Each structure stands twice: as structure tokens, then as C-alpha cells.
XYZ file of C-alpha atoms in Angstrom:
513
model
C 290.091 19.976 -161.986
C 290.131 17.368 -159.234
C 287.947 14.314 -159.607
C 286.162 15.032 -156.317
C 284.834 18.407 -157.435
C 281.810 17.137 -159.427
C 280.832 14.838 -156.579
C 281.189 17.653 -154.080
C 279.139 19.966 -156.268
C 276.432 17.346 -156.668
C 276.342 16.736 -152.914
C 276.194 20.461 -152.231
C 273.335 20.945 -154.688
C 271.396 18.049 -153.127
C 271.928 19.491 -149.646
C 270.780 22.918 -150.836
C 267.661 21.418 -152.421
C 266.789 19.544 -149.246
C 267.277 22.630 -147.100
C 265.225 24.724 -149.503
C 262.406 22.176 -149.332
C 262.622 22.149 -145.535
C 262.533 25.920 -145.024
C 260.139 26.737 -147.840
C 257.523 24.454 -146.328
C 255.654 27.055 -144.303
C 252.165 25.580 -144.805
C 251.467 27.979 -147.648
C 250.740 25.367 -150.328
C 247.573 23.399 -150.753
C 243.975 24.343 -150.178
C 242.557 26.852 -147.759
C 241.828 24.095 -145.247
C 245.428 22.881 -145.292
C 246.689 26.425 -144.750
C 244.200 26.825 -141.906
C 245.317 23.669 -140.061
C 248.352 25.184 -138.243
C 246.243 28.090 -136.982
C 243.589 25.693 -135.715
C 246.257 23.732 -133.859
C 247.701 26.972 -132.434
C 244.204 27.960 -131.243
C 243.844 24.528 -129.611
C 247.123 25.167 -127.781
C 245.756 28.533 -126.616
C 242.616 26.794 -125.292
C 244.764 24.289 -123.397
C 246.895 27.075 -121.890
C 243.746 28.960 -120.855
C 242.328 25.835 -119.187
C 245.629 25.283 -117.350
C 245.584 28.901 -116.112
C 242.017 28.449 -114.853
C 243.128 25.327 -113.005
C 246.153 27.083 -111.471
C 243.880 29.883 -110.240
C 242.261 27.432 -107.781
C 245.471 27.216 -105.730
C 246.352 30.049 -103.295
C 249.846 30.827 -104.711
C 248.358 31.304 -108.198
C 245.036 32.855 -107.214
C 245.026 35.603 -109.881
C 247.239 34.009 -112.519
C 244.398 33.990 -115.058
C 244.000 37.774 -114.676
C 247.532 38.665 -115.793
C 246.542 38.702 -119.464
C 243.045 38.565 -121.028
C 241.807 35.348 -122.585
C 241.688 36.709 -126.152
C 245.368 37.677 -125.853
C 246.391 34.001 -125.805
C 244.682 33.284 -129.140
C 246.035 36.472 -130.714
C 249.622 35.758 -129.643
C 249.458 32.072 -130.659
C 248.196 32.815 -134.184
C 250.353 35.944 -134.569
C 253.590 34.179 -133.656
C 252.681 31.298 -135.973
C 252.231 33.773 -138.834
C 255.562 35.384 -137.924
C 257.310 31.994 -137.957
C 255.747 31.108 -141.323
C 256.895 34.436 -142.760
C 260.416 33.763 -141.505
C 260.378 30.296 -143.085
C 259.247 31.710 -146.438
C 261.965 34.366 -146.378
C 264.589 31.774 -145.496
C 263.433 29.538 -148.351
C 263.583 32.501 -150.732
C 267.133 33.302 -149.605
C 268.171 29.674 -150.054
C 266.752 29.656 -153.582
C 268.719 32.797 -154.449
C 271.878 31.882 -152.551
C 273.967 32.055 -155.694
C 273.013 35.731 -156.094
C 273.272 36.620 -152.381
C 277.034 37.074 -152.330
C 277.913 33.618 -151.043
C 275.948 33.801 -147.792
C 276.183 30.398 -146.116
C 273.294 28.387 -144.745
C 274.672 28.697 -141.215
C 274.720 32.471 -141.556
C 271.132 32.499 -142.810
C 270.036 30.401 -139.832
C 271.770 32.773 -137.427
C 270.140 35.792 -139.051
C 266.662 34.209 -138.975
C 267.083 33.139 -135.341
C 268.168 36.625 -134.311
C 265.298 38.191 -136.229
C 262.735 35.872 -134.651
C 264.190 36.325 -131.138
C 264.180 40.085 -131.611
C 260.537 39.927 -132.694
C 259.662 38.014 -129.517
C 261.494 40.628 -127.425
C 259.634 43.474 -129.155
C 256.329 41.671 -128.565
C 257.217 41.248 -124.884
C 257.946 44.986 -124.532
C 254.708 45.912 -126.314
C 252.682 43.659 -123.993
C 254.380 45.177 -120.918
C 253.572 48.671 -122.196
C 249.936 47.788 -122.910
C 249.507 46.180 -119.494
C 250.977 48.907 -117.274
C 252.242 52.063 -119.005
C 249.686 53.224 -121.558
C 248.737 56.162 -119.313
C 252.306 57.180 -118.449
C 254.018 57.443 -121.838
C 253.694 56.745 -125.544
C 255.002 53.448 -126.930
C 257.886 55.083 -128.811
C 258.854 57.194 -125.807
C 261.872 55.414 -124.225
C 261.175 56.835 -120.769
C 258.672 54.128 -119.955
C 261.448 51.522 -120.351
C 263.226 53.035 -117.344
C 259.961 52.938 -115.366
C 259.403 49.311 -116.350
C 262.946 48.323 -115.390
C 262.594 50.037 -112.013
C 259.204 48.415 -111.298
C 260.329 44.940 -112.356
C 263.538 45.064 -110.290
C 261.971 46.562 -107.142
C 258.434 45.145 -107.082
C 258.189 41.325 -106.768
C 254.616 41.342 -108.129
C 255.712 43.053 -111.336
C 258.666 40.670 -111.590
C 256.479 37.566 -111.357
C 253.957 38.916 -113.862
C 256.706 39.894 -116.317
C 258.294 36.431 -116.044
C 254.896 34.822 -116.560
C 254.233 36.906 -119.700
C 257.726 36.071 -120.996
C 257.075 32.343 -120.430
C 253.805 32.514 -122.370
C 255.414 34.391 -125.269
C 258.339 31.953 -125.303
C 256.020 28.934 -125.300
C 253.857 30.225 -128.147
C 256.975 31.339 -130.046
C 258.603 27.906 -129.894
C 255.288 26.226 -130.656
C 254.682 28.476 -133.666
C 258.174 27.764 -134.978
C 257.573 24.009 -134.628
C 254.187 24.183 -136.386
C 255.612 26.208 -139.264
C 258.276 23.563 -139.972
C 256.099 20.445 -140.064
C 253.177 19.002 -141.961
C 250.121 18.601 -139.762
C 248.998 14.977 -139.559
C 246.119 13.179 -137.910
C 248.145 12.011 -134.914
C 249.130 15.610 -134.117
C 245.489 16.666 -133.905
C 244.523 13.572 -131.911
C 247.399 14.074 -129.463
C 246.495 17.732 -128.897
C 242.807 16.830 -128.517
C 243.558 14.109 -125.956
C 245.822 16.451 -123.999
C 243.157 19.155 -123.966
C 240.459 16.738 -122.795
C 242.753 15.483 -120.033
C 243.604 18.989 -118.807
C 239.944 20.024 -118.988
C 238.747 17.043 -116.941
C 241.549 17.628 -114.442
C 240.644 21.309 -113.987
C 236.947 20.519 -113.538
C 237.843 17.826 -110.996
C 240.119 20.234 -109.098
C 237.402 22.898 -109.016
C 234.865 20.361 -107.767
C 237.160 18.983 -105.059
C 238.156 22.511 -104.038
C 234.545 23.467 -103.369
C 234.382 26.214 -106.021
C 230.685 27.011 -106.357
C 230.986 30.073 -108.615
C 230.582 29.445 -112.333
C 233.328 30.659 -114.643
C 231.678 31.690 -117.901
C 235.030 31.824 -119.707
C 235.800 28.209 -118.795
C 232.350 27.021 -119.860
C 232.641 28.848 -123.202
C 236.128 27.435 -123.832
C 234.693 23.896 -123.849
C 232.528 24.233 -127.020
C 235.246 26.353 -128.655
C 237.865 23.685 -127.984
C 235.579 20.941 -129.296
C 234.791 22.983 -132.419
C 238.474 23.623 -133.162
C 239.406 19.984 -132.548
C 236.588 18.587 -134.697
C 237.250 21.063 -137.516
C 241.000 20.378 -137.520
C 240.481 16.609 -137.439
C 237.914 16.805 -140.252
C 240.126 18.972 -142.465
C 243.240 16.838 -142.005
C 241.299 13.622 -142.713
C 239.767 15.226 -145.792
C 243.215 16.328 -146.991
C 244.573 12.788 -146.603
C 241.637 11.257 -148.466
C 241.897 13.915 -151.170
C 245.597 13.243 -151.688
C 244.972 9.494 -151.891
C 242.262 9.931 -154.548
C 244.334 12.517 -156.381
C 247.345 10.227 -156.695
C 245.135 7.244 -157.539
C 242.637 8.622 -160.069
C 242.917 12.403 -160.090
C 241.054 15.087 -158.147
C 237.263 14.718 -158.211
C 235.083 17.769 -157.633
C 235.969 21.142 -156.204
C 238.230 21.304 -153.147
C 236.651 24.578 -152.097
C 233.145 23.095 -152.234
C 234.200 20.034 -150.245
C 235.847 22.092 -147.525
C 232.866 24.464 -147.443
C 230.506 21.565 -146.758
C 232.796 20.202 -144.077
C 233.014 23.609 -142.436
C 229.225 24.056 -142.535
C 228.533 20.632 -140.997
C 231.127 21.133 -138.270
C 229.830 24.633 -137.557
C 226.245 23.392 -137.161
C 227.346 20.632 -134.807
C 229.439 23.114 -132.814
C 226.488 25.504 -132.551
C 224.547 22.702 -130.881
C 227.432 22.238 -128.426
C 227.496 26.000 -127.804
C 223.761 26.061 -127.068
C 224.191 23.166 -124.640
C 227.059 24.981 -122.906
C 225.031 28.202 -122.660
C 222.075 26.250 -121.286
C 224.279 24.643 -118.628
C 225.758 28.047 -117.746
C 222.304 29.603 -117.429
C 221.073 26.740 -115.246
C 224.086 26.952 -112.938
C 223.867 30.761 -112.718
C 220.194 31.883 -112.828
C 221.042 35.593 -112.468
C 220.144 36.155 -116.128
C 216.505 35.219 -115.392
C 216.337 37.780 -112.596
C 217.817 40.445 -114.864
C 215.192 39.731 -117.521
C 212.191 39.610 -115.211
C 213.079 42.416 -112.766
C 212.054 45.288 -115.121
C 208.713 43.625 -115.870
C 207.823 43.065 -112.209
C 209.044 46.557 -111.323
C 206.736 47.975 -113.985
C 203.803 45.906 -112.663
C 204.509 47.170 -109.152
C 204.471 50.783 -110.325
C 200.951 50.482 -111.794
C 198.152 52.156 -109.713
C 196.215 49.614 -107.675
C 192.949 51.636 -107.277
C 191.598 53.582 -110.250
C 188.256 54.618 -108.537
C 188.474 57.370 -105.862
C 187.031 56.565 -102.406
C 183.408 57.596 -101.532
C 184.504 60.135 -98.928
C 186.565 62.138 -101.396
C 183.745 63.617 -103.514
C 184.420 67.328 -103.419
C 188.172 67.105 -102.879
C 190.704 67.407 -105.617
C 191.856 64.102 -106.964
C 195.516 63.332 -106.594
C 197.319 63.576 -109.886
C 200.284 61.297 -110.386
C 203.565 62.999 -111.099
C 204.468 62.612 -114.748
C 207.822 63.020 -116.375
C 208.489 66.453 -117.767
C 208.997 67.239 -121.419
C 212.029 65.551 -122.890
C 212.108 62.882 -120.138
C 211.119 59.249 -120.592
C 209.855 56.801 -118.027
C 212.808 54.479 -117.156
C 210.559 51.404 -116.965
C 209.192 52.073 -120.445
C 212.725 52.686 -121.709
C 213.837 49.259 -120.490
C 210.778 47.599 -122.015
C 211.325 49.376 -125.326
C 214.961 48.262 -125.401
C 213.932 44.689 -124.638
C 211.276 44.774 -127.352
C 213.750 46.243 -129.831
C 216.238 43.478 -129.065
C 213.582 40.783 -129.523
C 212.434 42.338 -132.805
C 216.026 42.510 -134.027
C 216.588 38.825 -133.240
C 213.323 37.843 -134.954
C 214.227 39.949 -137.993
C 217.659 38.328 -138.235
C 216.098 34.864 -137.997
C 213.554 35.676 -140.716
C 216.188 37.097 -143.059
C 218.524 34.155 -142.412
C 215.729 31.665 -143.115
C 214.766 33.404 -146.351
C 218.397 33.554 -147.451
C 218.876 29.848 -146.770
C 215.671 29.000 -148.689
C 216.738 31.147 -151.654
C 220.231 29.644 -151.620
C 218.796 26.118 -151.549
C 216.509 26.975 -154.471
C 219.424 28.370 -156.511
C 221.540 25.317 -155.765
C 218.673 23.015 -156.761
C 218.278 24.896 -160.025
C 222.030 24.716 -160.661
C 222.154 21.016 -159.896
C 219.377 20.404 -162.444
C 221.544 21.976 -165.141
C 224.975 20.631 -164.130
C 224.854 17.265 -162.418
C 227.912 16.586 -160.262
C 228.539 13.791 -157.815
C 230.191 14.774 -154.548
C 231.505 12.353 -151.984
C 231.628 13.993 -148.589
C 234.645 13.180 -146.462
C 232.546 13.672 -143.332
C 231.099 10.473 -141.951
C 228.779 10.355 -138.961
C 229.428 6.644 -138.622
C 233.173 7.261 -138.413
C 232.596 10.030 -135.865
C 230.392 7.743 -133.753
C 232.966 4.945 -133.924
C 235.769 7.314 -132.906
C 233.667 8.678 -130.041
C 232.821 5.171 -128.843
C 236.458 4.113 -129.122
C 237.561 7.152 -127.108
C 235.130 6.509 -124.248
C 235.909 2.787 -124.377
C 239.642 3.424 -124.038
C 238.982 5.931 -121.255
C 236.776 3.449 -119.385
C 239.263 0.625 -119.878
C 242.084 2.819 -118.607
C 240.148 3.730 -115.462
C 239.076 0.165 -114.711
C 242.542 -1.154 -115.557
C 244.038 1.210 -112.984
C 241.477 0.211 -110.363
C 242.053 -3.483 -111.099
C 245.819 -3.045 -110.815
C 245.407 -1.251 -107.496
C 243.077 -3.982 -106.211
C 245.466 -6.744 -107.276
C 248.388 -4.950 -105.652
C 246.487 -4.594 -102.375
C 245.333 -8.223 -102.602
C 248.925 -9.332 -103.156
C 250.094 -7.367 -100.128
C 247.310 -8.836 -98.015
C 248.115 -12.357 -99.248
C 251.751 -11.876 -98.257
C 250.676 -10.712 -94.800
C 248.155 -13.550 -94.393
C 250.548 -16.258 -95.569
C 252.946 -15.517 -92.728
C 253.415 -18.589 -90.535
C 251.972 -18.206 -87.039
C 254.379 -18.938 -84.199
C 254.110 -18.949 -80.441
C 251.814 -20.579 -77.926
C 248.443 -22.059 -78.810
C 246.504 -19.182 -77.250
C 248.614 -16.622 -79.127
C 248.071 -18.390 -82.436
C 244.327 -18.601 -81.742
C 244.097 -14.837 -81.164
C 246.069 -14.104 -84.323
C 243.946 -16.520 -86.385
C 240.741 -14.833 -85.191
C 242.117 -11.390 -86.050
C 243.368 -12.649 -89.422
C 239.886 -13.999 -90.219
C 238.501 -10.571 -89.296
C 240.982 -8.872 -91.679
C 239.995 -11.201 -94.554
C 236.318 -10.483 -94.023
C 236.943 -6.727 -93.865
C 239.021 -6.883 -97.071
C 236.192 -8.640 -98.947
C 233.775 -5.976 -97.673
C 235.987 -3.188 -99.023
C 237.871 -2.217 -95.852
C 241.436 -3.299 -96.563
C 244.002 -2.633 -93.876
C 247.011 -0.702 -95.102
C 250.542 -2.015 -94.641
C 251.647 0.900 -92.456
C 248.396 1.075 -90.473
C 248.249 0.052 -86.808
C 245.319 -1.948 -85.398
C 244.125 1.129 -83.468
C 244.158 3.271 -86.623
C 242.356 0.553 -88.557
C 239.720 0.354 -85.798
C 239.244 4.144 -85.905
C 238.773 4.069 -89.686
C 236.248 1.244 -89.480
C 234.239 3.039 -86.792
C 233.681 5.957 -89.186
C 231.777 3.623 -91.528
C 230.004 1.384 -88.963
C 229.654 3.026 -85.543
C 227.227 0.291 -84.447
C 230.024 -2.217 -83.822
C 232.188 -0.027 -81.611
C 232.133 -2.297 -78.532
C 232.896 -5.555 -80.334
C 235.591 -3.955 -82.505
C 237.250 -2.361 -79.460
C 237.397 -5.673 -77.526
C 238.695 -7.509 -80.583
C 241.423 -4.914 -81.193
C 242.454 -4.669 -77.531
C 242.929 -8.428 -77.082
C 244.900 -8.685 -80.344
C 247.116 -5.672 -79.513
C 247.874 -6.961 -76.007
C 248.740 -10.429 -77.321
C 250.650 -9.361 -80.437
C 252.757 -6.509 -79.129
C 252.992 -6.885 -75.308
C 254.007 -10.559 -75.306
C 251.428 -11.598 -72.659
C 249.516 -14.840 -72.969
C 245.718 -14.386 -73.181
C 243.484 -16.405 -70.943
C 240.601 -18.625 -71.896
C 238.106 -15.937 -70.937
C 239.787 -13.352 -73.153
C 239.882 -15.772 -76.081
C 236.198 -16.634 -75.598
C 235.299 -12.917 -75.378
C 237.315 -12.218 -78.530
C 235.634 -15.085 -80.403
C 232.181 -13.876 -79.293
C 233.011 -10.295 -80.361
C 234.109 -11.541 -83.762
C 230.887 -13.534 -84.228
C 228.803 -10.458 -83.315
C 230.898 -8.126 -85.467
C 230.890 -10.298 -88.581
C 227.366 -9.464 -89.879
C 227.952 -5.740 -89.231
C 230.979 -5.467 -91.517
C 229.411 -5.037 -94.940
């Protein structure tokens, strides 16, 4: 046997072990919170995609892009493709572990088979979505005739083509993202990066809607905000708790129950997110007060239907009183039906609140009784102080970034103005005097916040200034005319023109603020 054979065998075994560890890591080990982390991150990606679609819908070419697929479809596809990728990773790890019994199938062959299987699954999902969107009334899913209809519509109708390409892009994005999430361990920086990206896209979409003059409220967009915050906070809390738990486990062993710790974290995050949801609903109701009209219209309609005079007039003594028309047997008054439904809904809500309160009181009493018997010390990984510090640090970095950009822009404009003002004046004495007066005017306007652009002519600068201070139109016009004639026509100004320009500048100076 050659001497290189044991080394080659050892190297091959090490490579197989590494590959098995890589492909068997499908986020299936660990606690429930660690297994939930990839799905939370996939849901955050779905929220970001939904926000981007809402922002694209404000532009005319993409007016109805958010109506191609429903909002819940994004979350279903993101989590479903992640589960599919995790299943593929587990199967590939199982095949690698049993490669000696699989007939000598190579790792390259296994990768090709898994890639083809995953790509075929994405293609099947694309066909199912196309069938659900357009052809549920024409043919059954397993009937191949609808494929010919779909091919004809996609090739001949540009609208169908664009929608099909858009659906394929979404499925491809979530497929690649699910494959990436299934092959990596979720860390804190991954959650923070996704959270920052989502906040940036959300602020950008709200700014675009505000600048575009969109006055209608989008309930889906307003409900995505608390959902996105809940998913981000829960994912960040779980990943921080997992890191702390692993540190304590390696240092001094696991303390307490992992399930109890994650349950407390989930409860605290859920309560905080419910507060955010109530705030979002309150903002939505304030911006769109139609719900108040829908609640009060039946009551006022019922008040209007009540008789206004119960006593008959004095002149109608012997006549027959008018009898109001009543509903026949088996018919109910619609106003009373609406009121009964409203009362039933209120009673149901009150009953649910009472039962929930009693259940929480009983659960607290049982836990207190249990804690008296078995005393355990729990250290919660959730810290309000840490959350406040992170929130302050986020807003501080955001504020510093904004002011840093504004300061850089101001310094750049100041540098350009300094270069323009440091230019040496040449020509006759009268020409230099006119240019010095106009340069003093430009410095004063720059300090007041009206900087002249590099590519802006004196006439354009005058027109822009008049929009902010129309009171100085005469002085500004004389000042600009004398400077333009002297600077660009090559004529020498007279003493009268210089005196008029100096007087106009003295009168204009207190008006530029």
C-alpha cells in the first residue's frame, strides 16, 4: 500500500466531516427560540419586501405592483421556502453521513441533485401561484390544459408577462434568501442589519408618500409597522438570550429552564408589541375617522326613526289614529338588528376580558403557590436599561448621520464660495468697485442662508431671492443689472451707476435675512 494512502484517507474523512457539519446545520438543534430565529428573519424580509412594494406603488409605472399578490402570500412563501431549504439541508446531511452505504455517490453529485430538487420545487411553486392567480375557474391544477392557456397569455399579453416575471422574481428572492438562512447561524449583527434596513426602507416609503401628496391611509402599511417592530425585537431578544445562555453554559453550566426563560421573553416582547399595535391602530383611526361614522350611524338612524309626537292633535278626536306600519311575522326591524349585533359584540369582548383576567389571576396564584414550595432563581435576559441604551444609541447615530451630512454639504458650499470670493479682481477701478459691492452682497446672502450656486446666473439668483423676499425687488434688480452690464458686457460703469448700486446695496442689506 502506498504511503500516501493513509494521509489521503485521513484528509478525505476530515473533508467529509466538515461537509457533513456544514449541510447538517439546518437550524434544527438548540431550543425552540433558536429554531424560530430563521423564520423570524424570513418574516422580517417579507415585511421589508412589502414596504418596498408599497413604496413602488406611488410611482405611475408601478401603480398596482402591490396588488399582484396579497400581503399574506409574502410571509407564507418566505417561511415555506425556508422550511423547504432546511429540509433539503437535513437530507443532504443525512446522505453525507451514509455516503459509504449510498453506492459511492460523490459530494458533487449530491450537490447537483439537491440543487435540481430545490430549483424544481421553486418552479412548481411558481406554476401553482400562476394557477391560483388566474386559472382556478378554467381548469383543475392537475389538468395540463391550463399550462397552454398560461403560456399563450404570458407570450401574447404584456400585462401577464410583467406580472409573471414579478412573481418569479419574488419567488427567486425568497428562495435564495431561504437557502442562505438555512446554511448559517443567526447572529446579532444579522438581526441588527435587517432591522436597520427595514427602518430605512420604511422611513423612505413614508417620505415618498408624504412628498407625493398621498392623503389616503394604507391600513396594511400602518399594520406592518408594529408587526415589523415586534418581529425585530423578538428576534433580537432571542438571539441575545441564546448568546448569554451559551456563555453561562460553557462557563458554569445551564441555570434554570430554557423553555421558561424564552416564555418570559416572549411574553414581555408580546406585551410591548401590543402597546405598539394599539398606538398604530389609534393613529390609523385618527387619520381615517370613517370607523366612527360607521359606529354612530345606526344609533342616529334609530333615533331619527323614533316618533316625535306621541299625543294626537286636538282636531283629530273622532278620527282613527294612524297606526305605524310594523314588521310582519318572522321579520325583524333592521335598526334593532344592528343594535343587537353591536351589543352582542360588546358583550363578547367584555366576556373575553373577564375570562382572560380571571385566568391570569388564577395562573399567578398557582405560580405563587409553586414558588413557595420550590424556590428557583431566574435571571431574565431581557433588560429595559439595555433596550433604552440601544434605542438612544440608534437615534443618536441617526441624528449624527443627518447633521454630519448637512455639515459636509455646508462646508462644501462654503469651500466653493471661498474659492469664488478669493478670485483676484482685475480691470478698471470702477469695474472692481462694482464687483466688490456684488461680492459683499453674495457674502451677506450666504450668511443669511441664500447661497448662490456655481452654475447659477445673476438673473436666476435674483429670481430665487425674490421668491423669499419680494419687498426688495427694486433694489435687487438695480444691483443685478449694474453688475451684469459691467461683468459680462465689458462697459465701464459711471459714477452715477456706482452710487445707485451702492445705495441699492445699503437698502437691500437689512432685508436679506
